[in-house]
Structure formats: C-alpha cells, structure tokens
Tab-separated table of N, CA and C in Angstrom:
chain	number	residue	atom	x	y	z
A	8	UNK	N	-1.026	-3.093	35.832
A	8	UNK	CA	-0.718	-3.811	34.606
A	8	UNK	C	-1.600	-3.261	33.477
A	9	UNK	N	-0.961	-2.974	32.094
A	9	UNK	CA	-1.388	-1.956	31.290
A	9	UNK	C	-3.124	-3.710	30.830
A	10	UNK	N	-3.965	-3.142	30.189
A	10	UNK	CA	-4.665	-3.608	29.577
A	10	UNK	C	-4.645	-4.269	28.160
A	11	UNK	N	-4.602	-5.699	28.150
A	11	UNK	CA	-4.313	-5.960	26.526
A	11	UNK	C	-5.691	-5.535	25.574
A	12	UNK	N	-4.959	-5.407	24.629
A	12	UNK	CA	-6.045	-4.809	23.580
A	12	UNK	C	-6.291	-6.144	23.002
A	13	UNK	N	-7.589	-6.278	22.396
A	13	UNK	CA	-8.028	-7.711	21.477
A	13	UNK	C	-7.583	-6.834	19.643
A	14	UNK	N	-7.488	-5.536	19.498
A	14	UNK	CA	-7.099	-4.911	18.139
A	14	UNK	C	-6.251	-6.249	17.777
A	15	UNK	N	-6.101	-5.869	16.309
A	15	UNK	CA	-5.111	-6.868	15.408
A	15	UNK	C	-4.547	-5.717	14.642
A	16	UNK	N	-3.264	-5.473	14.202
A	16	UNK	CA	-2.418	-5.011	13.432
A	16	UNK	C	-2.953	-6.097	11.855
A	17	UNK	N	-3.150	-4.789	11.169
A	17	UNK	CA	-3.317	-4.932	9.238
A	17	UNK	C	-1.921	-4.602	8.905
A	18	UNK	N	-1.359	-5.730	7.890
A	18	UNK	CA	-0.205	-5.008	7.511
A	18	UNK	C	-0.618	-5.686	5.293
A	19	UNK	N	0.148	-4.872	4.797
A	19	UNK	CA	-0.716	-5.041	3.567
A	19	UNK	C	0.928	-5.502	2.743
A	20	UNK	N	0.849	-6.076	1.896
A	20	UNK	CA	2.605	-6.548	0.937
A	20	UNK	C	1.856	-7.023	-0.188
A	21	UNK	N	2.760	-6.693	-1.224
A	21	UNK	CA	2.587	-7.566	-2.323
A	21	UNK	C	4.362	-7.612	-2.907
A	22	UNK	N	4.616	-9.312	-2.791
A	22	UNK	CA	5.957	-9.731	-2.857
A	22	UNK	C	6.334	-8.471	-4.247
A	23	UNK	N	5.206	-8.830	-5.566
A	23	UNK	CA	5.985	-7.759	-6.710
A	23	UNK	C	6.412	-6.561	-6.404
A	24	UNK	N	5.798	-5.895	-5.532
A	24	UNK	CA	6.548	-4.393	-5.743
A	24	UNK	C	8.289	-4.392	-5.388
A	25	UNK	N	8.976	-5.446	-5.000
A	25	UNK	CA	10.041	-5.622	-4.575
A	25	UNK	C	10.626	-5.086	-6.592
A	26	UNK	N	9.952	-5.471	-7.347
A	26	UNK	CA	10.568	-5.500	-8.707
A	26	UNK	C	10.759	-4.617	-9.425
A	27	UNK	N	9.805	-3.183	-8.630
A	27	UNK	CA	9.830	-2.123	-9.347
A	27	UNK	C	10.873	-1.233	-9.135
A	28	UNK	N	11.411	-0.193	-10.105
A	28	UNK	CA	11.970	0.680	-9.438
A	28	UNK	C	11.999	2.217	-9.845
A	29	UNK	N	11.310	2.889	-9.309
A	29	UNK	CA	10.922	3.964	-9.959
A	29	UNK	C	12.053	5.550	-10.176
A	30	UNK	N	13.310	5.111	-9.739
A	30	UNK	CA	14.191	6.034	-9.931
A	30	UNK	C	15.468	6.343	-8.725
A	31	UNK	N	15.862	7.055	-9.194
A	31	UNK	CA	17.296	7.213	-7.819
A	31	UNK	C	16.338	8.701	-6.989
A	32	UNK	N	15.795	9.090	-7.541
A	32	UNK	CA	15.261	10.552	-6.653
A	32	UNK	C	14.298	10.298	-5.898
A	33	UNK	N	13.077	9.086	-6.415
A	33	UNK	CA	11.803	9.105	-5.824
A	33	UNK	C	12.068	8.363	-4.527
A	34	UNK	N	10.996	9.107	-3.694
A	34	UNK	CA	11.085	8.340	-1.933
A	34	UNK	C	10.475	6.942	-1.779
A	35	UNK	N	9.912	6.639	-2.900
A	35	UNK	CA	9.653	5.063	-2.291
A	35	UNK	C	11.124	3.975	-2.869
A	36	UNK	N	11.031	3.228	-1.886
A	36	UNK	CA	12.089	2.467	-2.145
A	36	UNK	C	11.614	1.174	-1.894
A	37	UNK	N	11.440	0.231	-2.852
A	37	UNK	CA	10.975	-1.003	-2.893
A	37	UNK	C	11.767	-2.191	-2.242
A	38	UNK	N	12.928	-2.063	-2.311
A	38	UNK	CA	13.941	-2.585	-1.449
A	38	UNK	C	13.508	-2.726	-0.220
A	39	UNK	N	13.367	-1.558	0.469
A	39	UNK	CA	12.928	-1.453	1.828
A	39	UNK	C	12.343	-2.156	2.493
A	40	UNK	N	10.795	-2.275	1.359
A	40	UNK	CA	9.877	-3.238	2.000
A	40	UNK	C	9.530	-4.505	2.007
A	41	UNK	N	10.613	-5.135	0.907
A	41	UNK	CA	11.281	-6.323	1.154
A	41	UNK	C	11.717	-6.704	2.403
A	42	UNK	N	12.546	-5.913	2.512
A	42	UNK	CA	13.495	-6.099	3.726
A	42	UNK	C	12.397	-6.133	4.943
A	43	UNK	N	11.809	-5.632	5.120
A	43	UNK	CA	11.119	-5.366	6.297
A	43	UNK	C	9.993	-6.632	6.325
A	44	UNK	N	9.038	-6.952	5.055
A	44	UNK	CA	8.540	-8.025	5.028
A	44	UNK	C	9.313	-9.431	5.585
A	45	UNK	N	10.493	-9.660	5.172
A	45	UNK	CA	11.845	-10.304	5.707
A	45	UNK	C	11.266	-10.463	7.013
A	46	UNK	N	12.046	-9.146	7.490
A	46	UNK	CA	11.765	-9.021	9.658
A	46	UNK	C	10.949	-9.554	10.057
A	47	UNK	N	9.928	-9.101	9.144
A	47	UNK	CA	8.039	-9.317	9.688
A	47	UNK	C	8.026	-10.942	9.546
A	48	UNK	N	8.727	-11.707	8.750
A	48	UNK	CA	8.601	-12.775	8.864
A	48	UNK	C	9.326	-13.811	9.602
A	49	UNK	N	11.049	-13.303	9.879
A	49	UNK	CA	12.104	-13.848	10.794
A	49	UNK	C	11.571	-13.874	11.674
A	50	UNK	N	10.987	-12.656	12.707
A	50	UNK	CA	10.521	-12.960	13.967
A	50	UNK	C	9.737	-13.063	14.307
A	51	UNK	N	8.734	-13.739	13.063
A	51	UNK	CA	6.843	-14.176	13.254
A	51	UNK	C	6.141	-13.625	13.687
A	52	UNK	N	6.304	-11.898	13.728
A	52	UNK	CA	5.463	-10.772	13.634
A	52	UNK	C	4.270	-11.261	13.035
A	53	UNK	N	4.467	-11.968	11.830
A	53	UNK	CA	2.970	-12.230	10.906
A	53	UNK	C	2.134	-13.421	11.820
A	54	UNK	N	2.163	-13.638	12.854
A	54	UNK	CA	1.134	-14.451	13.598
A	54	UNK	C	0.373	-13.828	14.666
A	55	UNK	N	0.701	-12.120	14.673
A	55	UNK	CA	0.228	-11.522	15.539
A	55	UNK	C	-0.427	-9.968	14.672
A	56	UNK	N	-0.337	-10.561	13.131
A	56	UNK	CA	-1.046	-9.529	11.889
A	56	UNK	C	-2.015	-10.169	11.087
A	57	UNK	N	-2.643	-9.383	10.810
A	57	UNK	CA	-3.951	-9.974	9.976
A	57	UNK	C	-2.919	-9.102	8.271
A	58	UNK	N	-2.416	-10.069	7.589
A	58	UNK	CA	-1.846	-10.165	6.375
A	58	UNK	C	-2.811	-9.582	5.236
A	59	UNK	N	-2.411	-8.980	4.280
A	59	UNK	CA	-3.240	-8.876	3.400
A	59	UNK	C	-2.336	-8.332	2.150
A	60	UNK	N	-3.294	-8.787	1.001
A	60	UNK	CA	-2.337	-8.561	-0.236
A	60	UNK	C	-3.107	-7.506	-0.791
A	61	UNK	N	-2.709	-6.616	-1.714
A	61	UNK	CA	-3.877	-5.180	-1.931
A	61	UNK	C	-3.721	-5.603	-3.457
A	62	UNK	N	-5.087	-5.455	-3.722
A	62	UNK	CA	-5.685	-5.525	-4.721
A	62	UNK	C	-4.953	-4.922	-6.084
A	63	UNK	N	-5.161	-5.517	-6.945
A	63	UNK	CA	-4.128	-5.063	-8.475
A	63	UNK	C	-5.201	-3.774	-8.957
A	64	UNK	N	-5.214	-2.700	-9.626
A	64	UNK	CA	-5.999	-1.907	-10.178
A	64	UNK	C	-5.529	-2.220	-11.881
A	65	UNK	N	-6.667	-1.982	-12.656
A	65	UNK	CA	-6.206	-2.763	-13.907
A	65	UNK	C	-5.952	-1.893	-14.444
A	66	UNK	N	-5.268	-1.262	-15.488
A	66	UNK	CA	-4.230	-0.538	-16.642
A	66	UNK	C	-5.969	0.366	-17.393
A	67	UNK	N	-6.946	-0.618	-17.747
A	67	UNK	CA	-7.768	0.289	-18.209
A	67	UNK	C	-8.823	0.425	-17.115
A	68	UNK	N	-8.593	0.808	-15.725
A	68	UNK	CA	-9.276	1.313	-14.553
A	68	UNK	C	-10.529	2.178	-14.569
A	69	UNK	N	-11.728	1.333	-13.893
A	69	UNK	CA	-13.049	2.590	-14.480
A	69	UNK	C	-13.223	3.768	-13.700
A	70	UNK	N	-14.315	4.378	-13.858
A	70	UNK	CA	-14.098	5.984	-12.896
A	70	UNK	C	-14.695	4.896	-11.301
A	71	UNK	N	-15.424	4.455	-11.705
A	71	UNK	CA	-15.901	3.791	-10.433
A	71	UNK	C	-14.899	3.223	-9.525
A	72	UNK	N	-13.914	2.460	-10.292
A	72	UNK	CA	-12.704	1.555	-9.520
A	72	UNK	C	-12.031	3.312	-8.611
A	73	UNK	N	-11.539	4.266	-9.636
A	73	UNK	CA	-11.006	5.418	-9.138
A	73	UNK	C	-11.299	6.033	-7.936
A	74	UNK	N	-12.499	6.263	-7.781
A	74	UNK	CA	-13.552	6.712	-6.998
A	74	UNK	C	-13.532	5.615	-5.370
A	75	UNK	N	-13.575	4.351	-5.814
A	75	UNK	CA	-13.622	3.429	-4.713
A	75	UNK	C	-12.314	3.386	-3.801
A	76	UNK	N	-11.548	4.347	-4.130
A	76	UNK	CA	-9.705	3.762	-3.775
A	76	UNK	C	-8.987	5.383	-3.300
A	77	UNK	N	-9.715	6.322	-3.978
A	77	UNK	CA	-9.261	7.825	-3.710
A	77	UNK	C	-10.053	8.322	-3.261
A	78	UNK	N	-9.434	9.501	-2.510
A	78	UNK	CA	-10.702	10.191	-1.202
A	78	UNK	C	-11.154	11.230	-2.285
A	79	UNK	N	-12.082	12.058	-1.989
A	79	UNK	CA	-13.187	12.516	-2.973
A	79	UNK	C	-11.684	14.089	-2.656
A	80	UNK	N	-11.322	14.631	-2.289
A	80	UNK	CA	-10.726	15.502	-1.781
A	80	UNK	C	-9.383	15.451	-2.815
A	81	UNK	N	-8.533	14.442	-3.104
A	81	UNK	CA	-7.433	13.991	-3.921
A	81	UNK	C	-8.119	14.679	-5.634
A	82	UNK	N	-9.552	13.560	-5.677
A	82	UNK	CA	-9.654	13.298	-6.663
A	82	UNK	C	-10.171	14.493	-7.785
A	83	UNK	N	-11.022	15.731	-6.004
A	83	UNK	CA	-11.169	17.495	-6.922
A	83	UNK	C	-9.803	18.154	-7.305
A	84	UNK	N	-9.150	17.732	-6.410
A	84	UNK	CA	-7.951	18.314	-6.752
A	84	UNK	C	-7.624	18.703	-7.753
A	85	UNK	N	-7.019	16.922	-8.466
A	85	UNK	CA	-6.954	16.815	-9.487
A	85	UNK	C	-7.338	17.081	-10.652
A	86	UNK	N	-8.454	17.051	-10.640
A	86	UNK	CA	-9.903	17.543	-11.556
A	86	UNK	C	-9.514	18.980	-11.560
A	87	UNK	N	-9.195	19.633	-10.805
A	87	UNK	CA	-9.548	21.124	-10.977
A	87	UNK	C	-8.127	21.570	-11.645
A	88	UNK	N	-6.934	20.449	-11.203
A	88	UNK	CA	-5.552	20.892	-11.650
A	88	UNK	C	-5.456	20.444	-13.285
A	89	UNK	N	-6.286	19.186	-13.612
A	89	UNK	CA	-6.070	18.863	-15.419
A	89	UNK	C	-6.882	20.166	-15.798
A	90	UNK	N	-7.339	20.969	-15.553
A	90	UNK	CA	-8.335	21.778	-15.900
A	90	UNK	C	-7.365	23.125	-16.167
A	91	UNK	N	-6.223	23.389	-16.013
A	91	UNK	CA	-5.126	24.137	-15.856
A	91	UNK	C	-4.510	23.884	-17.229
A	92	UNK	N	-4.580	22.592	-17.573
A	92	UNK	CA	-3.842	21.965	-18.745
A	92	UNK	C	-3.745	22.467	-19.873
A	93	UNK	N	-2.533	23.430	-20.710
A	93	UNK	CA	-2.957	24.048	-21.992
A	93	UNK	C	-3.380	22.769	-22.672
C-alpha cells in the first residue's frame, strides 16, 4: 500500500481575472480558470487545498515590490534587453 503523503496542494485564484481579456491570439485564457475554479469547487477539491488569493501589485509598483516577485535571471534579462532600446 503506496504511503500517504501529509503535503497539501497550494492552488492560488483570484475570482477577477475571470474579467480580463487580453486578446483572441494570447495563450492565457481567463475563461478557463473560471471554469476549473468551478470543478475545484463542485467536487470539494478545495478541502483537500490550502487556497490562496495572490496578492494585487499596484500600477505605481516599487523596484523592491519588482525584485520580491521576479527571479533575478527574468529581471537581467530584461535590463539588458531595454538597453537595446533606440
């Protein structure tokens, strides 16, 4: 008999993103995860998840907030690609 694990499944939602919609081309589809939040809740998946809502980042975001949320690796990237910028 396999061994139960004491782990807990994180699953993260925030009902708004159902509202966004960022285009017919782009791969996220907000729909989706409606729907699936749905499932997660029809068959009370969420009593066997540790729930969580993810944090809002604010519109005028500091380097610090940036830094706390992106891997240092993303964030040279970037840095080195605005640096390209005529």
């Amino acid at each position: 008999m396999p061994k139960q694990s004491k782990d807990r499944i994180s699953y993260f939602y925030d009902a708004e993103v159902g509202s966004v919609y960022y285009g017919p081309n782009h791969p996220m589809k907000p729909h989706r995860l409606c729907m699936t939040h749905h499932l997660v809740m029809g068959y009370e998946l969420h009593k066997k998840l540790e729930i969580y809502r993810p944090r809002k980042v604010s519109r005028s975001f500091s380097p610090e907030e940036v830094r706390r949320t992106t891997k240092e690796s993303f964030l040279s990237l970037s840095h080195s690609l605005s640096l390209c910028q005529p």
